Amino acid sequence: MKINDNKKEYLNDKYVIKYIDYIKYEKKLSDNTVLSYLNDIEKLYNYDKYYYKLSSEDLNKYLQNFDCLDSKSLAHLITVLRSLYGFLYKEGVISNNPCKDIAMPKIEAKLPDYLTIEEINVLLDVKLEKPNDYRNKAMLELAFATGLRVSELVNLKVSDINFDDCYLRVMGKGKKERIVPIDDTALNYVKFYIVYYRNSLLKNKDSEYLFISSYGTKITRQAFFKLIKSQAEKKGINKEISPHTLRHSFASILLKNGANIRVIQELLGHEDLKTTQIYTHLINEKLKKDYEDYHPRSCKDRA
């Protein structure tokens, strides 16, 4: 099955437009998720048949073009196809759902990279000289203190912070609101940034957003990614670092210190507990280590 380069036709397709409206306004998927769905839908274009005329056999042949993808990327593609064809079937555009028998690849549960508390302390040690430095320090402290997604962090508004009761009001995935507590250290750095440096970054512009770029506008996800990578390099942290690393570190450290996994699920804004359970093998590691350290007949003692 040939893949056509002229993929942009799909952006004008009436069924795709209806589907995008459906996942954006009814399913309440974020803009970034909608874009990722569109990218996968665009891959569906072929010379021979319209996408809504494909059979299960056609789709299986189509998916063979993506054997080079890792299991997670392939699973995302199949998830998008299932969602799209499920919508088309429900709308009566197709009489049979060609995706219903397509199997999902097995995804190996892999714990994301995370930092130790010692590495976190090194990363958060920002040299404070310019307004940007104070903003960066506040962002890093807040990211680790709350475990926010990067999109949640950059979209925070000043009005989302309750300084008296020490919590954030966060709009998460699916436009679901949650309350996340903040520790005093992070809150004080945020307050210091707001009082002394935020206005100088605004450059006489108005913005309701908390974190402001050097151009006086809301800081972007990409800018925070560069910030955290740069800070890690400066501090000699030899790990693959991204904004999500702080989120994983937040969850991992809480779990290792005995926090209930359902509390962590709530703090992270995970709809499904299974998403949070990727961290549970840390508990098993700690149990094994404690057993080896303290049981008189452990294998470690016999080695």
Short mmCIF file of N, CA and C in Angstrom, two decimals, residues 4-124:
data_model
loop_
_atom_site.label_atom_id
_atom_site.label_comp_id
_atom_site.label_asym_id
_atom_site.label_seq_id
_atom_site.Cartn_x
_atom_site.Cartn_y
_atom_site.Cartn_z
N ASN A 4 0.71 8.37 0.31
CA ASN A 4 0.75 9.59 -0.48
C ASN A 4 1.38 10.73 0.30
N ASP A 5 2.18 11.56 -0.37
CA ASP A 5 2.78 12.72 0.29
C ASP A 5 1.79 13.86 0.46
N ASN A 6 0.71 13.84 -0.32
CA ASN A 6 -0.26 14.94 -0.28
C ASN A 6 -1.24 14.74 0.87
N LYS A 7 -0.72 14.75 2.10
CA LYS A 7 -1.52 14.39 3.26
C LYS A 7 -2.46 15.50 3.70
N LYS A 8 -2.17 16.73 3.34
CA LYS A 8 -2.93 17.86 3.86
C LYS A 8 -4.38 17.87 3.39
N GLU A 9 -4.72 17.04 2.39
CA GLU A 9 -6.12 16.93 1.96
C GLU A 9 -7.03 16.54 3.12
N TYR A 10 -6.49 15.79 4.04
CA TYR A 10 -7.30 15.32 5.15
C TYR A 10 -7.77 16.46 6.05
N LEU A 11 -7.03 17.53 6.06
CA LEU A 11 -7.41 18.65 6.93
C LEU A 11 -8.68 19.33 6.44
N ASN A 12 -9.05 19.10 5.17
CA ASN A 12 -10.27 19.67 4.61
C ASN A 12 -11.40 18.64 4.48
N ASP A 13 -11.13 17.42 4.92
CA ASP A 13 -12.13 16.35 4.80
C ASP A 13 -13.24 16.56 5.84
N LYS A 14 -14.49 16.47 5.41
CA LYS A 14 -15.62 16.79 6.30
C LYS A 14 -15.70 15.83 7.48
N TYR A 15 -15.35 14.55 7.26
CA TYR A 15 -15.43 13.59 8.35
C TYR A 15 -14.30 13.81 9.36
N VAL A 16 -13.12 14.14 8.85
CA VAL A 16 -12.00 14.43 9.75
C VAL A 16 -12.29 15.68 10.57
N ILE A 17 -12.87 16.70 9.94
CA ILE A 17 -13.23 17.93 10.66
C ILE A 17 -14.22 17.61 11.78
N LYS A 18 -15.24 16.78 11.47
CA LYS A 18 -16.22 16.40 12.49
C LYS A 18 -15.55 15.59 13.61
N TYR A 19 -14.62 14.72 13.22
CA TYR A 19 -13.93 13.89 14.21
C TYR A 19 -13.07 14.74 15.13
N ILE A 20 -12.35 15.70 14.55
CA ILE A 20 -11.50 16.57 15.36
C ILE A 20 -12.35 17.39 16.34
N ASP A 21 -13.49 17.89 15.86
CA ASP A 21 -14.41 18.60 16.77
C ASP A 21 -14.86 17.68 17.90
N TYR A 22 -15.11 16.43 17.56
CA TYR A 22 -15.57 15.45 18.55
C TYR A 22 -14.52 15.22 19.64
N ILE A 23 -13.26 14.97 19.24
CA ILE A 23 -12.25 14.67 20.26
C ILE A 23 -11.83 15.93 21.02
N LYS A 24 -11.98 17.09 20.37
CA LYS A 24 -11.57 18.33 21.04
C LYS A 24 -12.64 18.82 22.01
N TYR A 25 -13.89 18.81 21.58
CA TYR A 25 -14.94 19.44 22.39
C TYR A 25 -15.77 18.45 23.21
N GLU A 26 -15.94 17.22 22.72
CA GLU A 26 -16.69 16.24 23.50
C GLU A 26 -15.76 15.40 24.38
N LYS A 27 -14.66 14.91 23.79
CA LYS A 27 -13.70 14.12 24.56
C LYS A 27 -12.77 15.01 25.37
N LYS A 28 -12.73 16.30 25.01
CA LYS A 28 -11.92 17.31 25.73
C LYS A 28 -10.43 16.96 25.75
N LEU A 29 -9.92 16.47 24.61
CA LEU A 29 -8.50 16.21 24.50
C LEU A 29 -7.76 17.54 24.35
N SER A 30 -6.53 17.58 24.85
CA SER A 30 -5.75 18.81 24.77
C SER A 30 -5.35 19.11 23.33
N ASP A 31 -4.95 20.36 23.08
CA ASP A 31 -4.52 20.75 21.72
C ASP A 31 -3.35 19.90 21.26
N ASN A 32 -2.41 19.62 22.16
CA ASN A 32 -1.24 18.81 21.78
C ASN A 32 -1.64 17.39 21.42
N THR A 33 -2.60 16.83 22.16
CA THR A 33 -3.08 15.47 21.85
C THR A 33 -3.82 15.45 20.52
N VAL A 34 -4.63 16.48 20.28
CA VAL A 34 -5.35 16.58 19.01
C VAL A 34 -4.36 16.63 17.85
N LEU A 35 -3.29 17.40 18.00
CA LEU A 35 -2.27 17.48 16.95
C LEU A 35 -1.61 16.13 16.72
N SER A 36 -1.34 15.40 17.81
CA SER A 36 -0.72 14.08 17.65
C SER A 36 -1.67 13.11 16.94
N TYR A 37 -2.97 13.23 17.21
CA TYR A 37 -3.96 12.41 16.50
C TYR A 37 -3.99 12.77 15.02
N LEU A 38 -3.95 14.07 14.73
CA LEU A 38 -3.95 14.52 13.33
C LEU A 38 -2.74 13.99 12.59
N ASN A 39 -1.58 14.00 13.24
CA ASN A 39 -0.37 13.50 12.60
C ASN A 39 -0.52 12.04 12.20
N ASP A 40 -1.16 11.25 13.05
CA ASP A 40 -1.36 9.84 12.73
C ASP A 40 -2.44 9.64 11.67
N ILE A 41 -3.47 10.47 11.71
CA ILE A 41 -4.53 10.38 10.69
C ILE A 41 -3.96 10.73 9.32
N GLU A 42 -3.06 11.70 9.28
CA GLU A 42 -2.46 12.10 8.01
C GLU A 42 -1.64 10.97 7.38
N LYS A 43 -1.13 10.08 8.22
CA LYS A 43 -0.36 8.94 7.70
C LYS A 43 -1.23 7.94 6.95
N LEU A 44 -2.54 8.09 7.11
CA LEU A 44 -3.47 7.10 6.57
C LEU A 44 -3.74 7.24 5.08
N TYR A 45 -3.29 8.33 4.49
CA TYR A 45 -3.62 8.59 3.09
C TYR A 45 -2.97 7.55 2.17
N ASN A 46 -3.74 7.01 1.23
CA ASN A 46 -3.17 6.09 0.24
C ASN A 46 -3.83 6.34 -1.12
N TYR A 47 -3.19 5.86 -2.16
CA TYR A 47 -3.66 6.14 -3.52
C TYR A 47 -4.95 5.41 -3.87
N ASP A 48 -5.12 4.19 -3.38
CA ASP A 48 -6.16 3.31 -3.92
C ASP A 48 -7.55 3.53 -3.35
N LYS A 49 -7.65 3.75 -2.05
CA LYS A 49 -8.96 3.84 -1.41
C LYS A 49 -9.00 4.99 -0.42
N TYR A 50 -10.20 5.54 -0.26
CA TYR A 50 -10.37 6.52 0.81
C TYR A 50 -10.29 5.79 2.15
N TYR A 51 -9.85 6.50 3.18
CA TYR A 51 -9.64 5.87 4.48
C TYR A 51 -10.92 5.24 5.03
N TYR A 52 -12.10 5.81 4.68
CA TYR A 52 -13.33 5.24 5.23
C TYR A 52 -13.86 4.08 4.38
N LYS A 53 -13.08 3.66 3.38
CA LYS A 53 -13.45 2.48 2.59
C LYS A 53 -12.48 1.32 2.82
N LEU A 54 -11.57 1.48 3.77
CA LEU A 54 -10.58 0.44 4.03
C LEU A 54 -11.19 -0.71 4.83
N SER A 55 -10.78 -1.93 4.50
CA SER A 55 -11.20 -3.12 5.24
C SER A 55 -10.17 -3.43 6.32
N SER A 56 -10.47 -4.42 7.15
CA SER A 56 -9.50 -4.85 8.18
C SER A 56 -8.21 -5.33 7.53
N GLU A 57 -8.35 -6.04 6.40
CA GLU A 57 -7.17 -6.53 5.68
C GLU A 57 -6.34 -5.35 5.17
N ASP A 58 -7.02 -4.33 4.63
CA ASP A 58 -6.31 -3.14 4.15
C ASP A 58 -5.53 -2.47 5.28
N LEU A 59 -6.19 -2.35 6.43
CA LEU A 59 -5.54 -1.68 7.56
C LEU A 59 -4.34 -2.47 8.08
N ASN A 60 -4.47 -3.79 8.11
CA ASN A 60 -3.34 -4.61 8.54
C ASN A 60 -2.15 -4.45 7.59
N LYS A 61 -2.44 -4.40 6.28
CA LYS A 61 -1.37 -4.17 5.30
C LYS A 61 -0.78 -2.78 5.49
N TYR A 62 -1.66 -1.82 5.74
CA TYR A 62 -1.21 -0.44 5.97
C TYR A 62 -0.27 -0.37 7.17
N LEU A 63 -0.61 -1.06 8.24
CA LEU A 63 0.19 -1.00 9.46
C LEU A 63 1.56 -1.65 9.28
N GLN A 64 1.69 -2.53 8.28
CA GLN A 64 2.99 -3.14 8.01
C GLN A 64 4.02 -2.11 7.57
N ASN A 65 3.52 -0.96 7.06
CA ASN A 65 4.45 0.11 6.68
C ASN A 65 5.16 0.71 7.90
N PHE A 66 4.65 0.40 9.09
CA PHE A 66 5.18 1.03 10.30
C PHE A 66 5.79 0.01 11.25
N ASP A 67 6.27 -1.10 10.68
CA ASP A 67 6.93 -2.12 11.50
C ASP A 67 8.18 -1.58 12.19
N CYS A 68 8.73 -0.51 11.63
CA CYS A 68 9.96 0.06 12.20
C CYS A 68 9.68 0.86 13.48
N LEU A 69 8.41 1.17 13.73
CA LEU A 69 8.07 1.95 14.93
C LEU A 69 8.25 1.11 16.19
N ASP A 70 8.61 1.76 17.29
CA ASP A 70 8.63 1.04 18.56
C ASP A 70 7.19 0.74 18.98
N SER A 71 7.04 -0.18 19.92
CA SER A 71 5.70 -0.66 20.29
C SER A 71 4.81 0.46 20.82
N LYS A 72 5.39 1.43 21.52
CA LYS A 72 4.58 2.52 22.08
C LYS A 72 4.02 3.40 20.97
N SER A 73 4.86 3.73 19.96
CA SER A 73 4.40 4.57 18.85
C SER A 73 3.37 3.84 18.00
N LEU A 74 3.59 2.54 17.80
CA LEU A 74 2.63 1.75 17.03
C LEU A 74 1.29 1.66 17.78
N ALA A 75 1.37 1.50 19.09
CA ALA A 75 0.14 1.44 19.90
C ALA A 75 -0.63 2.75 19.82
N HIS A 76 0.11 3.87 19.78
CA HIS A 76 -0.55 5.18 19.66
C HIS A 76 -1.28 5.28 18.32
N LEU A 77 -0.60 4.83 17.26
CA LEU A 77 -1.21 4.86 15.93
C LEU A 77 -2.49 4.02 15.89
N ILE A 78 -2.43 2.82 16.47
CA ILE A 78 -3.62 1.95 16.48
C ILE A 78 -4.72 2.55 17.34
N THR A 79 -4.34 3.18 18.44
CA THR A 79 -5.34 3.86 19.30
C THR A 79 -6.08 4.94 18.52
N VAL A 80 -5.33 5.71 17.74
CA VAL A 80 -5.94 6.77 16.92
C VAL A 80 -6.87 6.16 15.88
N LEU A 81 -6.41 5.10 15.21
CA LEU A 81 -7.24 4.44 14.20
C LEU A 81 -8.52 3.89 14.81
N ARG A 82 -8.40 3.27 15.98
CA ARG A 82 -9.59 2.73 16.66
C ARG A 82 -10.57 3.85 17.00
N SER A 83 -10.02 4.95 17.47
CA SER A 83 -10.87 6.09 17.84
C SER A 83 -11.57 6.66 16.61
N LEU A 84 -10.81 6.86 15.52
CA LEU A 84 -11.36 7.42 14.29
C LEU A 84 -12.45 6.51 13.71
N TYR A 85 -12.13 5.22 13.56
CA TYR A 85 -13.10 4.31 12.94
C TYR A 85 -14.29 4.04 13.85
N GLY A 86 -14.07 4.08 15.15
CA GLY A 86 -15.19 3.96 16.08
C GLY A 86 -16.15 5.13 15.91
N PHE A 87 -15.59 6.33 15.71
CA PHE A 87 -16.41 7.52 15.48
C PHE A 87 -17.17 7.41 14.16
N LEU A 88 -16.47 6.99 13.10
CA LEU A 88 -17.12 6.86 11.78
C LEU A 88 -18.24 5.83 11.82
N TYR A 89 -18.03 4.75 12.57
CA TYR A 89 -19.06 3.72 12.70
C TYR A 89 -20.28 4.26 13.45
N LYS A 90 -20.02 4.97 14.52
CA LYS A 90 -21.10 5.54 15.33
C LYS A 90 -21.90 6.57 14.54
N GLU A 91 -21.21 7.29 13.65
CA GLU A 91 -21.86 8.32 12.84
C GLU A 91 -22.57 7.74 11.62
N GLY A 92 -22.40 6.43 11.37
CA GLY A 92 -23.06 5.80 10.23
C GLY A 92 -22.34 6.00 8.92
N VAL A 93 -21.10 6.49 8.97
CA VAL A 93 -20.32 6.69 7.74
C VAL A 93 -19.86 5.34 7.19
N ILE A 94 -19.54 4.41 8.09
CA ILE A 94 -19.14 3.05 7.68
C ILE A 94 -20.08 2.05 8.35
N SER A 95 -20.29 0.92 7.69
CA SER A 95 -21.21 -0.09 8.24
C SER A 95 -20.49 -1.13 9.09
N ASN A 96 -19.17 -1.25 8.89
CA ASN A 96 -18.36 -2.18 9.69
C ASN A 96 -17.11 -1.45 10.17
N ASN A 97 -16.71 -1.74 11.39
CA ASN A 97 -15.50 -1.12 11.94
C ASN A 97 -14.30 -2.00 11.62
N PRO A 98 -13.41 -1.55 10.71
CA PRO A 98 -12.28 -2.39 10.31
C PRO A 98 -11.21 -2.53 11.39
N CYS A 99 -11.32 -1.74 12.46
CA CYS A 99 -10.30 -1.76 13.50
C CYS A 99 -10.60 -2.72 14.65
N LYS A 100 -11.81 -3.26 14.67
CA LYS A 100 -12.24 -4.00 15.87
C LYS A 100 -11.39 -5.24 16.15
N ASP A 101 -10.79 -5.83 15.11
CA ASP A 101 -10.00 -7.05 15.31
C ASP A 101 -8.50 -6.81 15.24
N ILE A 102 -8.09 -5.55 15.16
CA ILE A 102 -6.65 -5.25 15.08
C ILE A 102 -6.07 -5.24 16.50
N ALA A 103 -5.08 -6.10 16.70
CA ALA A 103 -4.50 -6.27 18.04
C ALA A 103 -3.51 -5.16 18.36
N MET A 104 -3.46 -4.80 19.62
CA MET A 104 -2.47 -3.82 20.09
C MET A 104 -1.15 -4.54 20.36
N PRO A 105 -0.03 -3.89 20.05
CA PRO A 105 1.26 -4.51 20.38
C PRO A 105 1.47 -4.52 21.89
N LYS A 106 2.22 -5.48 22.36
CA LYS A 106 2.52 -5.55 23.79
C LYS A 106 3.58 -4.50 24.11
N ILE A 107 3.27 -3.66 25.08
CA ILE A 107 4.20 -2.60 25.47
C ILE A 107 4.85 -2.99 26.78
N GLU A 108 6.17 -3.06 26.76
CA GLU A 108 6.90 -3.39 27.98
C GLU A 108 6.85 -2.20 28.93
N ALA A 109 6.42 -2.47 30.15
CA ALA A 109 6.37 -1.40 31.16
C ALA A 109 7.79 -0.99 31.52
N LYS A 110 8.13 0.24 31.24
CA LYS A 110 9.49 0.73 31.48
C LYS A 110 9.41 1.95 32.38
N LEU A 111 10.08 1.88 33.51
CA LEU A 111 10.07 3.01 34.42
C LEU A 111 10.82 4.17 33.79
N PRO A 112 10.20 5.33 33.70
CA PRO A 112 10.88 6.49 33.13
C PRO A 112 12.10 6.88 33.97
N ASP A 113 13.04 7.54 33.33
CA ASP A 113 14.21 8.03 34.06
C ASP A 113 13.78 9.02 35.13
N TYR A 114 14.43 8.94 36.27
CA TYR A 114 14.15 9.91 37.33
C TYR A 114 15.45 10.26 38.02
N LEU A 115 15.43 11.35 38.76
CA LEU A 115 16.61 11.82 39.47
C LEU A 115 16.51 11.46 40.94
N THR A 116 17.65 11.21 41.56
CA THR A 116 17.68 11.03 43.01
C THR A 116 17.49 12.39 43.68
N ILE A 117 17.22 12.38 44.96
CA ILE A 117 17.04 13.65 45.67
C ILE A 117 18.33 14.46 45.65
N GLU A 118 19.48 13.78 45.65
CA GLU A 118 20.76 14.49 45.57
C GLU A 118 20.90 15.19 44.22
N GLU A 119 20.52 14.51 43.15
CA GLU A 119 20.58 15.11 41.81
C GLU A 119 19.57 16.24 41.67
N ILE A 120 18.40 16.08 42.29
CA ILE A 120 17.40 17.15 42.28
C ILE A 120 17.96 18.41 42.92
N ASN A 121 18.59 18.25 44.07
CA ASN A 121 19.15 19.41 44.77
C ASN A 121 20.22 20.11 43.94
N VAL A 122 21.01 19.33 43.21
CA VAL A 122 22.03 19.91 42.33
C VAL A 122 21.36 20.66 41.18
N LEU A 123 20.34 20.05 40.58
CA LEU A 123 19.63 20.67 39.45
C LEU A 123 18.96 21.98 39.86
N LEU A 124 18.41 22.03 41.06
CA LEU A 124 17.67 23.21 41.51
C LEU A 124 18.57 24.33 42.00
#
